[in-house]
């Protein structure tokens, strides 16, 4: 074996190769085993078996095994008709997204029994079954016809070829007029001009959408059947047991469905070459149609890749000199070397193209290497598994489902051009940048991954985003007078495609100077705050759980004895009503649960404990003159006055042995039996403020507004005498005193001991939840629900102050209620950092408001998010430029270990969009703040 020449030559070649292996590894040209294995499977599946790159590695492995099994099985089928039917059927089935169809049927039939969704999925499956049956019938009949009519067979296939040529031209025209630029260079005269609003865009795009429907019908139904007719009439299928026939036609029958537009182009090329060339040439004599289509497909793909890589290389070379910020000391030397060694550079580009590996610009300088072969996905992990989640991620979560639905229409119409796995698109709206990558394509479906880039713009991010805006503005927002204008940004890796109307949040920021620091506005703020507090608390109490159910049971209840904060220092005299009520209604104990309960269950108390079991009851009737001190343990008295202790919760402790100077709290009862339905919770009625302060604050309580709000309630809507009941509740003095106490205590806690007009800084602090110290602070913070309601009232009042300054004063109470109801229903007013802010975004609240302060400018700002249908501008990126920059990023961080945050290769590059491309890489190399899981879009 030593003397065999082939082995000796191989030995010499390997010795040379092994010497260069460390050098190739250091340059990042040697692929890791997993990347090489996945790349090889992807290449064989796509070009040898007619499939597509898949969204996950598991799907790729399963699809590769099934596709290879189909090709192998077709070789052993003895019947020609059986082979054709087998290839047609499995080619169609493997091009479908069968896992998604099965998932839809299974989940929707269980979880959504309501019909429409389930009906739709079954209709979809019926459509696929009908298509499959017709395809098998057509293939079988035409193949049978071709076998019996050898004379007319060739002419029939030629006629079908002519029809395919016409179909290709029509489809190309219909696809190109859907985008703003034709071939990315010439302005499309049929595309709507000066597109800035959704309504205008819809009006002008109606005709284009109708054309898109025609194109989709031709692409989905007409083209596959026409190509099947061409393949079925081919003479190569009359022979059996040929590896070339099995491989070539298995791929051809699969490509008809999997990638219809490219398959149509390949068949037209093969048909044209056959028509214009003689039959004696090697191409026609030695190769069957299936192998010709395979070779044409490889040549087509590599030629497109070569043009993209060449454009990328030229852009890097030219911009390194023309862009001042990209120019370095060595730039001139590098440019000269590239010109001198241009044949060698072309060899590198060709070699990279043949391997289908990225062209790697070293440090994004005009020094080109061949990156190691890798799958289209570029990253080892599955799409959407990682992202650098932050507070702004929620905006992409809200936007992506709606964006996906709109992408479905645009892709089906052809607005985004030819859909190929590995294509990249960039969407732009205000400060949002959306990165869209196509992972796989098939018959009537497409799988994509959507990433969202950061909103907090750095200088590099801003520079490139500004250039993106310029590219889109020139394409969509300028009036063109010429019939055929040119794309001024042709050298940019971004080519505008279309605009997509999507319902999302528009972010508007305003300066509140002159509003929040106005003395008059701040003075009115305090009065409005009391009104808003009243409205918030009344609305909350009237809608509490269990309130509505108890409306009809109210008449059977006794009048509820409740604690009223005293307004007099001297207790009232004992009255006969007090004694009568005590004899008829019994209390278990003076505990908070019974005294402050909204609906005391008197009968239950009587059953549990009788009044006669309480010794010395007559000596401490609430409101009587004969009262005892807390802690009195004399004979015949209760060990501790629990009622007195509960009501005085929050006051400073009294030293033992000293006489208390706090007033006693009389027991009062509602004058209206329905008042408890809007009464405040028991724990909110405890007292923490001195009587003198409460008297002073009570004068600020708007009684007319309080009564007006109560009369507007709708909790008694079902009763005939609802207005009378509401009138009685509004006139209930005991209920009013409770509201006065709670509302004014909350009011006092916002401003502390200083009763002057608040400053803008104070407004901002309280708006953020930081309250000044006061005797009411602990009382309020111990009640989280009341604290949140009071804080919401404060924020509503601030928004009301801004609206009054912008829209004019409020005329009457009805208009004020209208404002407040709008805030409650359509607005979320809070902080961006709140968890409820994110919930409001995901629930798609129509409007969100937040108050902020710009420390650099020294100004107060307002931020308003409004949900509306707006236009997202979308452009297609040069896929090879993206892959090349990602390859350099991987090489630089993994091989050169250059993780400097200020390194040259991630600085702004307006033509290559270098910084944005680095951001869009999968973590940890990139840092998108949102990355979706693979999203399957149905294109019909």
Short mmCIF file of C-alpha atoms in Angstrom, two decimals, residues 56-440:
data_model
loop_
_atom_site.label_atom_id
_atom_site.label_comp_id
_atom_site.label_asym_id
_atom_site.label_seq_id
_atom_site.Cartn_x
_atom_site.Cartn_y
_atom_site.Cartn_z
CA UNK A 56 -34.40 24.86 15.02
CA UNK A 57 -31.67 22.26 14.91
CA UNK A 58 -34.11 19.49 15.86
CA UNK A 59 -36.43 20.40 12.99
CA UNK A 60 -33.42 20.45 10.68
CA UNK A 61 -32.34 16.97 11.74
CA UNK A 62 -35.85 15.50 11.45
CA UNK A 63 -36.47 17.15 8.07
CA UNK A 64 -33.10 16.00 6.75
CA UNK A 65 -33.80 12.37 7.70
CA UNK A 66 -37.29 12.46 6.18
CA UNK A 67 -36.12 14.14 2.97
CA UNK A 68 -33.18 11.77 2.53
CA UNK A 69 -35.48 8.83 3.21
CA UNK A 70 -37.84 10.07 0.49
CA UNK A 71 -35.03 10.26 -2.08
CA UNK A 72 -33.71 6.81 -1.16
CA UNK A 73 -37.17 5.23 -1.19
CA UNK A 74 -37.98 6.63 -4.61
CA UNK A 75 -34.98 4.75 -6.03
CA UNK A 76 -36.45 1.35 -5.09
CA UNK A 77 -40.01 1.88 -6.35
CA UNK A 78 -40.41 -0.36 -9.45
CA UNK A 79 -43.24 1.51 -11.18
CA UNK A 80 -42.66 4.79 -13.01
CA UNK A 81 -46.17 6.01 -12.15
CA UNK A 82 -45.56 5.05 -8.53
CA UNK A 83 -42.29 6.99 -8.45
CA UNK A 84 -43.91 10.12 -9.88
CA UNK A 85 -46.86 9.96 -7.50
CA UNK A 86 -44.56 9.26 -4.55
CA UNK A 87 -42.30 12.21 -5.37
CA UNK A 88 -45.23 14.56 -5.91
CA UNK A 89 -47.05 13.57 -2.72
CA UNK A 90 -44.06 13.65 -0.39
CA UNK A 91 -42.69 16.79 -2.03
CA UNK A 92 -45.95 18.55 -1.19
CA UNK A 93 -46.26 17.14 2.34
CA UNK A 94 -42.67 17.90 3.34
CA UNK A 95 -43.05 21.51 2.16
CA UNK A 96 -45.89 22.09 4.62
CA UNK A 97 -45.53 23.16 8.23
CA UNK A 98 -47.12 19.95 9.47
CA UNK A 99 -46.12 20.40 13.11
CA UNK A 100 -47.88 23.77 13.28
CA UNK A 101 -51.02 22.45 11.58
CA UNK A 102 -51.23 19.54 14.01
CA UNK A 103 -50.60 21.85 16.96
CA UNK A 104 -53.36 24.21 15.83
CA UNK A 105 -55.90 21.42 15.45
CA UNK A 106 -55.06 19.84 18.79
CA UNK A 107 -55.02 22.99 20.90
CA UNK A 108 -57.92 24.81 19.32
CA UNK A 109 -60.27 21.86 19.46
CA UNK A 110 -59.63 21.57 23.21
CA UNK A 111 -59.20 25.11 24.44
CA UNK A 112 -61.42 27.03 22.05
CA UNK A 113 -64.64 25.12 21.61
CA UNK A 114 -66.36 28.21 20.25
CA UNK A 115 -66.13 27.32 16.59
CA UNK A 116 -64.58 29.91 14.28
CA UNK A 117 -60.92 29.15 15.02
CA UNK A 118 -61.50 25.41 14.91
CA UNK A 119 -63.48 25.71 11.70
CA UNK A 120 -60.71 27.74 10.13
CA UNK A 121 -58.03 25.14 10.90
CA UNK A 122 -60.13 22.34 9.46
CA UNK A 123 -60.79 24.45 6.37
CA UNK A 124 -57.07 24.90 6.02
CA UNK A 125 -56.47 21.15 6.19
CA UNK A 126 -59.25 20.55 3.65
CA UNK A 127 -57.54 23.01 1.33
CA UNK A 128 -54.26 21.11 1.58
CA UNK A 129 -55.99 17.78 0.95
CA UNK A 130 -57.70 19.13 -2.16
CA UNK A 131 -54.41 20.54 -3.48
CA UNK A 132 -52.67 17.19 -2.88
CA UNK A 133 -55.40 15.21 -4.63
CA UNK A 134 -55.36 17.47 -7.68
CA UNK A 135 -51.56 17.40 -7.83
CA UNK A 136 -51.50 13.59 -7.76
CA UNK A 137 -54.24 13.37 -10.42
CA UNK A 138 -52.42 15.81 -12.69
CA UNK A 139 -49.06 14.08 -12.28
CA UNK A 140 -50.44 10.60 -12.87
CA UNK A 141 -52.53 11.53 -15.90
CA UNK A 142 -49.81 13.59 -17.61
CA UNK A 143 -47.16 10.97 -16.96
CA UNK A 144 -49.44 8.31 -18.39
CA UNK A 145 -50.17 10.54 -21.41
CA UNK A 146 -46.44 11.17 -21.95
CA UNK A 147 -45.71 7.45 -21.95
CA UNK A 148 -48.21 6.71 -24.73
CA UNK A 149 -47.65 9.73 -26.95
CA UNK A 150 -43.90 9.90 -27.53
CA UNK A 151 -44.32 12.15 -30.60
CA UNK A 152 -46.21 15.03 -28.98
CA UNK A 153 -44.47 14.72 -25.61
CA UNK A 154 -41.55 17.03 -26.39
CA UNK A 155 -43.71 19.69 -28.00
CA UNK A 156 -46.14 19.56 -25.06
CA UNK A 157 -43.32 20.15 -22.58
CA UNK A 158 -42.01 23.00 -24.73
CA UNK A 159 -45.45 24.61 -24.75
CA UNK A 160 -45.65 24.35 -20.98
CA UNK A 161 -42.17 25.93 -20.86
CA UNK A 162 -43.40 28.93 -22.85
CA UNK A 163 -46.29 29.32 -20.44
CA UNK A 164 -43.89 29.20 -17.48
CA UNK A 165 -41.78 31.96 -19.04
CA UNK A 166 -44.82 34.23 -19.30
CA UNK A 167 -45.85 33.32 -15.75
CA UNK A 168 -42.37 34.17 -14.42
CA UNK A 169 -42.40 37.60 -16.05
CA UNK A 170 -45.90 38.36 -14.71
CA UNK A 171 -44.99 37.29 -11.18
CA UNK A 172 -41.78 39.32 -11.24
CA UNK A 173 -43.65 42.45 -12.35
CA UNK A 174 -46.41 41.96 -9.77
CA UNK A 175 -43.83 41.49 -7.01
CA UNK A 176 -41.67 44.49 -7.92
CA UNK A 177 -44.57 46.98 -8.08
CA UNK A 178 -45.45 46.12 -4.47
CA UNK A 179 -42.24 47.72 -3.18
CA UNK A 180 -41.19 51.35 -3.19
CA UNK A 181 -38.14 50.60 -5.38
CA UNK A 182 -37.84 48.35 -8.43
CA UNK A 183 -34.70 46.17 -8.18
CA UNK A 184 -33.76 48.43 -5.29
CA UNK A 185 -32.69 51.21 -7.66
CA UNK A 186 -35.62 52.81 -9.50
CA UNK A 187 -38.52 54.51 -7.77
CA UNK A 188 -41.78 52.61 -8.32
CA UNK A 189 -44.29 54.99 -10.00
CA UNK A 190 -47.24 52.88 -8.81
CA UNK A 191 -46.29 53.04 -5.12
CA UNK A 192 -48.17 55.63 -2.99
CA UNK A 193 -46.24 58.89 -2.78
CA UNK A 194 -45.70 60.93 0.39
CA UNK A 195 -46.97 58.24 2.74
CA UNK A 196 -47.26 59.78 6.21
CA UNK A 197 -50.69 58.89 7.61
CA UNK A 198 -52.47 55.57 7.85
CA UNK A 199 -55.71 56.75 6.19
CA UNK A 200 -53.92 58.19 3.15
CA UNK A 201 -51.79 55.07 2.86
CA UNK A 202 -54.83 52.76 2.91
CA UNK A 203 -56.57 54.81 0.24
CA UNK A 204 -53.59 54.76 -2.10
CA UNK A 205 -52.57 51.15 -1.51
CA UNK A 206 -55.95 49.56 -2.27
CA UNK A 207 -55.05 48.83 -5.88
CA UNK A 208 -51.68 47.40 -4.93
CA UNK A 209 -53.34 45.04 -2.45
CA UNK A 210 -55.68 43.77 -5.18
CA UNK A 211 -52.66 43.15 -7.37
CA UNK A 212 -51.05 41.34 -4.46
CA UNK A 213 -54.03 38.99 -4.20
CA UNK A 214 -53.74 38.17 -7.91
CA UNK A 215 -50.03 37.51 -7.46
CA UNK A 216 -50.65 35.21 -4.51
CA UNK A 217 -53.19 33.17 -6.47
CA UNK A 218 -50.77 32.79 -9.36
CA UNK A 219 -47.94 31.86 -7.02
CA UNK A 220 -49.88 29.48 -4.77
CA UNK A 221 -52.20 27.70 -7.18
CA UNK A 222 -51.23 28.30 -10.82
CA UNK A 223 -47.44 28.11 -10.73
CA UNK A 224 -47.05 24.78 -8.84
CA UNK A 225 -49.48 22.94 -11.10
CA UNK A 226 -47.85 24.40 -14.23
CA UNK A 227 -44.40 23.26 -13.05
CA UNK A 228 -45.74 19.80 -12.14
CA UNK A 229 -47.05 19.56 -15.68
CA UNK A 230 -43.61 20.42 -17.06
CA UNK A 231 -41.87 17.84 -14.87
CA UNK A 232 -44.44 15.10 -15.47
CA UNK A 233 -44.00 15.34 -19.23
CA UNK A 234 -40.22 14.90 -19.03
CA UNK A 235 -38.78 11.84 -20.76
CA UNK A 236 -36.26 11.20 -17.96
CA UNK A 237 -39.03 9.84 -15.77
CA UNK A 238 -39.69 6.96 -18.17
CA UNK A 239 -36.48 5.26 -17.00
CA UNK A 240 -36.02 3.66 -13.58
CA UNK A 241 -33.29 2.78 -11.10
CA UNK A 242 -31.18 5.87 -11.75
CA UNK A 243 -29.62 7.68 -8.82
CA UNK A 244 -29.55 10.94 -10.76
CA UNK A 245 -33.27 10.69 -11.55
CA UNK A 246 -34.17 9.93 -7.93
CA UNK A 247 -32.11 12.79 -6.53
CA UNK A 248 -32.83 15.33 -9.23
CA UNK A 249 -36.58 14.83 -9.51
CA UNK A 250 -37.11 14.36 -5.76
CA UNK A 251 -35.59 17.81 -5.37
CA UNK A 252 -37.53 19.23 -8.33
CA UNK A 253 -40.94 18.02 -7.14
CA UNK A 254 -40.14 19.32 -3.65
CA UNK A 255 -38.95 22.75 -4.85
CA UNK A 256 -42.21 23.30 -6.72
CA UNK A 257 -43.91 23.73 -3.34
CA UNK A 258 -41.08 24.59 -0.98
CA UNK A 259 -39.69 27.56 -2.91
CA UNK A 260 -42.06 28.24 -5.80
CA UNK A 261 -40.51 31.43 -7.17
CA UNK A 262 -36.98 30.05 -7.34
CA UNK A 263 -38.22 26.75 -8.75
CA UNK A 264 -40.07 28.66 -11.47
CA UNK A 265 -36.90 30.58 -12.36
CA UNK A 266 -34.84 27.38 -12.53
CA UNK A 267 -37.33 25.57 -14.76
CA UNK A 268 -37.56 28.58 -17.09
CA UNK A 269 -33.76 28.70 -17.39
CA UNK A 270 -33.52 24.96 -18.12
CA UNK A 271 -36.37 25.19 -20.64
CA UNK A 272 -34.83 28.22 -22.35
CA UNK A 273 -31.40 26.56 -22.65
CA UNK A 274 -33.06 23.46 -24.06
CA UNK A 275 -34.95 25.50 -26.67
CA UNK A 276 -32.06 27.65 -27.89
CA UNK A 277 -29.31 24.99 -27.85
CA UNK A 278 -28.80 21.88 -29.93
CA UNK A 279 -29.42 18.44 -28.54
CA UNK A 280 -25.85 17.33 -29.14
CA UNK A 281 -24.19 19.42 -26.46
CA UNK A 282 -23.05 17.81 -23.23
CA UNK A 283 -25.67 19.67 -21.15
CA UNK A 284 -28.58 18.10 -23.06
CA UNK A 285 -26.99 14.74 -23.87
CA UNK A 286 -25.55 13.58 -20.54
CA UNK A 287 -27.74 15.29 -17.93
CA UNK A 288 -31.40 14.63 -17.20
CA UNK A 289 -33.77 17.46 -16.33
CA UNK A 290 -33.58 16.85 -12.57
CA UNK A 291 -29.79 17.19 -12.44
CA UNK A 292 -29.95 20.26 -14.70
CA UNK A 293 -32.37 21.88 -12.29
CA UNK A 294 -30.10 20.99 -9.37
CA UNK A 295 -27.05 22.57 -11.04
CA UNK A 296 -29.02 25.66 -12.07
CA UNK A 297 -30.27 26.02 -8.48
CA UNK A 298 -26.73 25.88 -7.08
CA UNK A 299 -25.45 28.33 -9.70
CA UNK A 300 -28.38 30.71 -9.04
CA UNK A 301 -27.81 30.72 -5.29
CA UNK A 302 -24.03 31.12 -5.53
CA UNK A 303 -24.31 33.89 -8.11
CA UNK A 304 -26.69 35.90 -5.91
CA UNK A 305 -24.40 35.37 -2.93
CA UNK A 306 -21.36 36.43 -4.94
CA UNK A 307 -23.04 39.69 -6.02
CA UNK A 308 -24.09 40.44 -2.41
CA UNK A 309 -20.62 39.68 -1.04
CA UNK A 310 -18.99 41.76 -3.76
CA UNK A 311 -21.30 44.69 -2.99
CA UNK A 312 -20.49 44.31 0.71
CA UNK A 313 -16.72 44.23 0.05
CA UNK A 314 -16.86 47.28 -2.21
CA UNK A 315 -18.91 49.19 0.38
CA UNK A 316 -16.38 48.39 3.12
CA UNK A 317 -13.50 49.39 0.87
CA UNK A 318 -14.97 52.67 -0.36
CA UNK A 319 -16.40 53.86 2.95
CA UNK A 320 -13.11 53.22 4.73
CA UNK A 321 -11.78 56.11 2.62
CA UNK A 322 -14.80 58.32 1.88
CA UNK A 323 -16.20 58.37 5.45
CA UNK A 324 -14.02 60.68 7.54
CA UNK A 325 -14.82 58.93 10.82
CA UNK A 326 -13.83 55.56 9.31
CA UNK A 327 -10.52 56.82 7.91
CA UNK A 328 -7.39 55.64 9.75
CA UNK A 329 -3.68 56.05 9.23
CA UNK A 330 -3.44 52.69 7.54
CA UNK A 331 -6.55 53.17 5.39
CA UNK A 332 -4.65 54.40 2.33
CA UNK A 333 -2.24 51.49 2.56
CA UNK A 334 -5.08 48.98 2.86
CA UNK A 335 -6.90 50.47 -0.11
CA UNK A 336 -3.80 50.32 -2.27
CA UNK A 337 -3.12 46.71 -1.25
CA UNK A 338 -6.72 45.75 -2.09
CA UNK A 339 -6.35 47.29 -5.54
CA UNK A 340 -3.01 45.61 -6.19
CA UNK A 341 -4.17 42.23 -4.93
CA UNK A 342 -7.69 42.54 -6.30
CA UNK A 343 -7.48 39.12 -8.05
CA UNK A 344 -6.57 37.54 -4.74
CA UNK A 345 -9.46 39.40 -3.03
CA UNK A 346 -11.81 38.09 -5.74
CA UNK A 347 -10.54 34.57 -5.11
CA UNK A 348 -11.35 34.96 -1.40
CA UNK A 349 -14.85 36.21 -2.26
CA UNK A 350 -15.37 33.34 -4.71
CA UNK A 351 -14.10 30.78 -2.20
CA UNK A 352 -16.40 32.22 0.48
CA UNK A 353 -19.29 32.06 -2.00
CA UNK A 354 -18.64 28.43 -2.95
CA UNK A 355 -18.57 27.40 0.71
CA UNK A 356 -21.63 29.55 1.46
CA UNK A 357 -19.69 30.96 4.40
CA UNK A 358 -19.62 34.62 5.48
CA UNK A 359 -17.07 37.04 4.08
CA UNK A 360 -15.26 38.29 7.19
CA UNK A 361 -13.89 41.86 7.14
CA UNK A 362 -11.20 41.79 9.81
CA UNK A 363 -12.22 44.35 12.48
CA UNK A 364 -14.59 45.61 9.71
CA UNK A 365 -11.55 46.99 7.90
CA UNK A 366 -10.96 46.25 4.19
CA UNK A 367 -9.02 43.10 5.10
CA UNK A 368 -11.09 40.12 4.02
CA UNK A 369 -10.99 36.55 5.25
CA UNK A 370 -13.21 33.53 4.75
CA UNK A 371 -15.34 32.91 7.80
CA UNK A 372 -15.96 29.33 8.81
CA UNK A 373 -19.04 27.68 7.27
CA UNK A 374 -22.04 27.91 9.56
CA UNK A 375 -25.84 27.52 9.34
CA UNK A 376 -28.03 30.39 8.16
CA UNK A 377 -29.05 31.10 11.77
CA UNK A 378 -25.39 32.02 12.57
CA UNK A 379 -25.75 31.23 16.29
CA UNK A 380 -25.69 27.87 18.10
CA UNK A 381 -28.73 28.49 20.31
CA UNK A 382 -32.36 28.41 19.23
CA UNK A 383 -33.90 31.71 18.14
CA UNK A 384 -35.66 33.67 20.85
CA UNK A 385 -34.21 31.87 23.86
CA UNK A 386 -32.17 34.81 25.14
CA UNK A 387 -32.50 38.59 25.24
CA UNK A 388 -31.26 41.42 27.45
CA UNK A 389 -34.65 42.13 29.01
CA UNK A 390 -35.20 45.63 30.43
CA UNK A 391 -38.10 48.00 31.18
CA UNK A 392 -38.56 48.84 27.49
CA UNK A 393 -39.00 45.21 26.44
CA UNK A 394 -42.73 45.41 27.17
CA UNK A 395 -43.31 47.75 24.20
CA UNK A 396 -42.04 45.06 21.82
CA UNK A 397 -44.16 42.44 23.58
CA UNK A 398 -47.23 44.55 22.86
CA UNK A 399 -46.23 45.32 19.29
CA UNK A 400 -45.04 41.97 17.94
CA UNK A 401 -48.41 40.12 17.71
CA UNK A 402 -49.92 42.97 15.71
CA UNK A 403 -46.77 43.36 13.62
CA UNK A 404 -46.86 39.66 12.79
CA UNK A 405 -50.42 39.92 11.51
CA UNK A 406 -49.51 42.84 9.25
CA UNK A 407 -46.35 41.09 8.03
CA UNK A 408 -48.54 38.22 6.91
CA UNK A 409 -50.38 40.51 4.49
CA UNK A 410 -47.22 42.23 3.27
CA UNK A 411 -45.33 39.00 2.67
CA UNK A 412 -48.25 37.40 0.88
CA UNK A 413 -48.56 40.41 -1.41
CA UNK A 414 -44.83 40.46 -2.20
CA UNK A 415 -44.11 43.83 -0.58
CA UNK A 416 -40.97 42.50 1.09
CA UNK A 417 -39.57 41.00 -2.09
CA UNK A 418 -38.43 37.43 -2.53
CA UNK A 419 -38.70 35.54 0.76
CA UNK A 420 -35.61 33.44 1.37
CA UNK A 421 -34.23 31.89 4.58
CA UNK A 422 -31.44 34.09 5.90
CA UNK A 423 -33.01 37.36 4.73
CA UNK A 424 -32.95 40.28 7.15
CA UNK A 425 -35.32 43.25 7.41
CA UNK A 426 -35.16 46.39 9.54
CA UNK A 427 -38.27 48.21 10.76
CA UNK A 428 -38.26 51.74 12.16
CA UNK A 429 -40.82 53.71 14.16
CA UNK A 430 -39.94 56.70 16.37
CA UNK A 431 -37.25 55.38 18.73
CA UNK A 432 -37.97 51.71 18.03
CA UNK A 433 -35.92 49.49 15.73
CA UNK A 434 -37.27 46.07 14.79
CA UNK A 435 -34.98 43.41 13.35
CA UNK A 436 -36.74 40.68 11.37
CA UNK A 437 -34.97 37.50 10.20
CA UNK A 438 -36.52 34.78 8.04
CA UNK A 439 -35.64 31.36 9.45
CA UNK A 440 -37.46 29.03 7.07
#
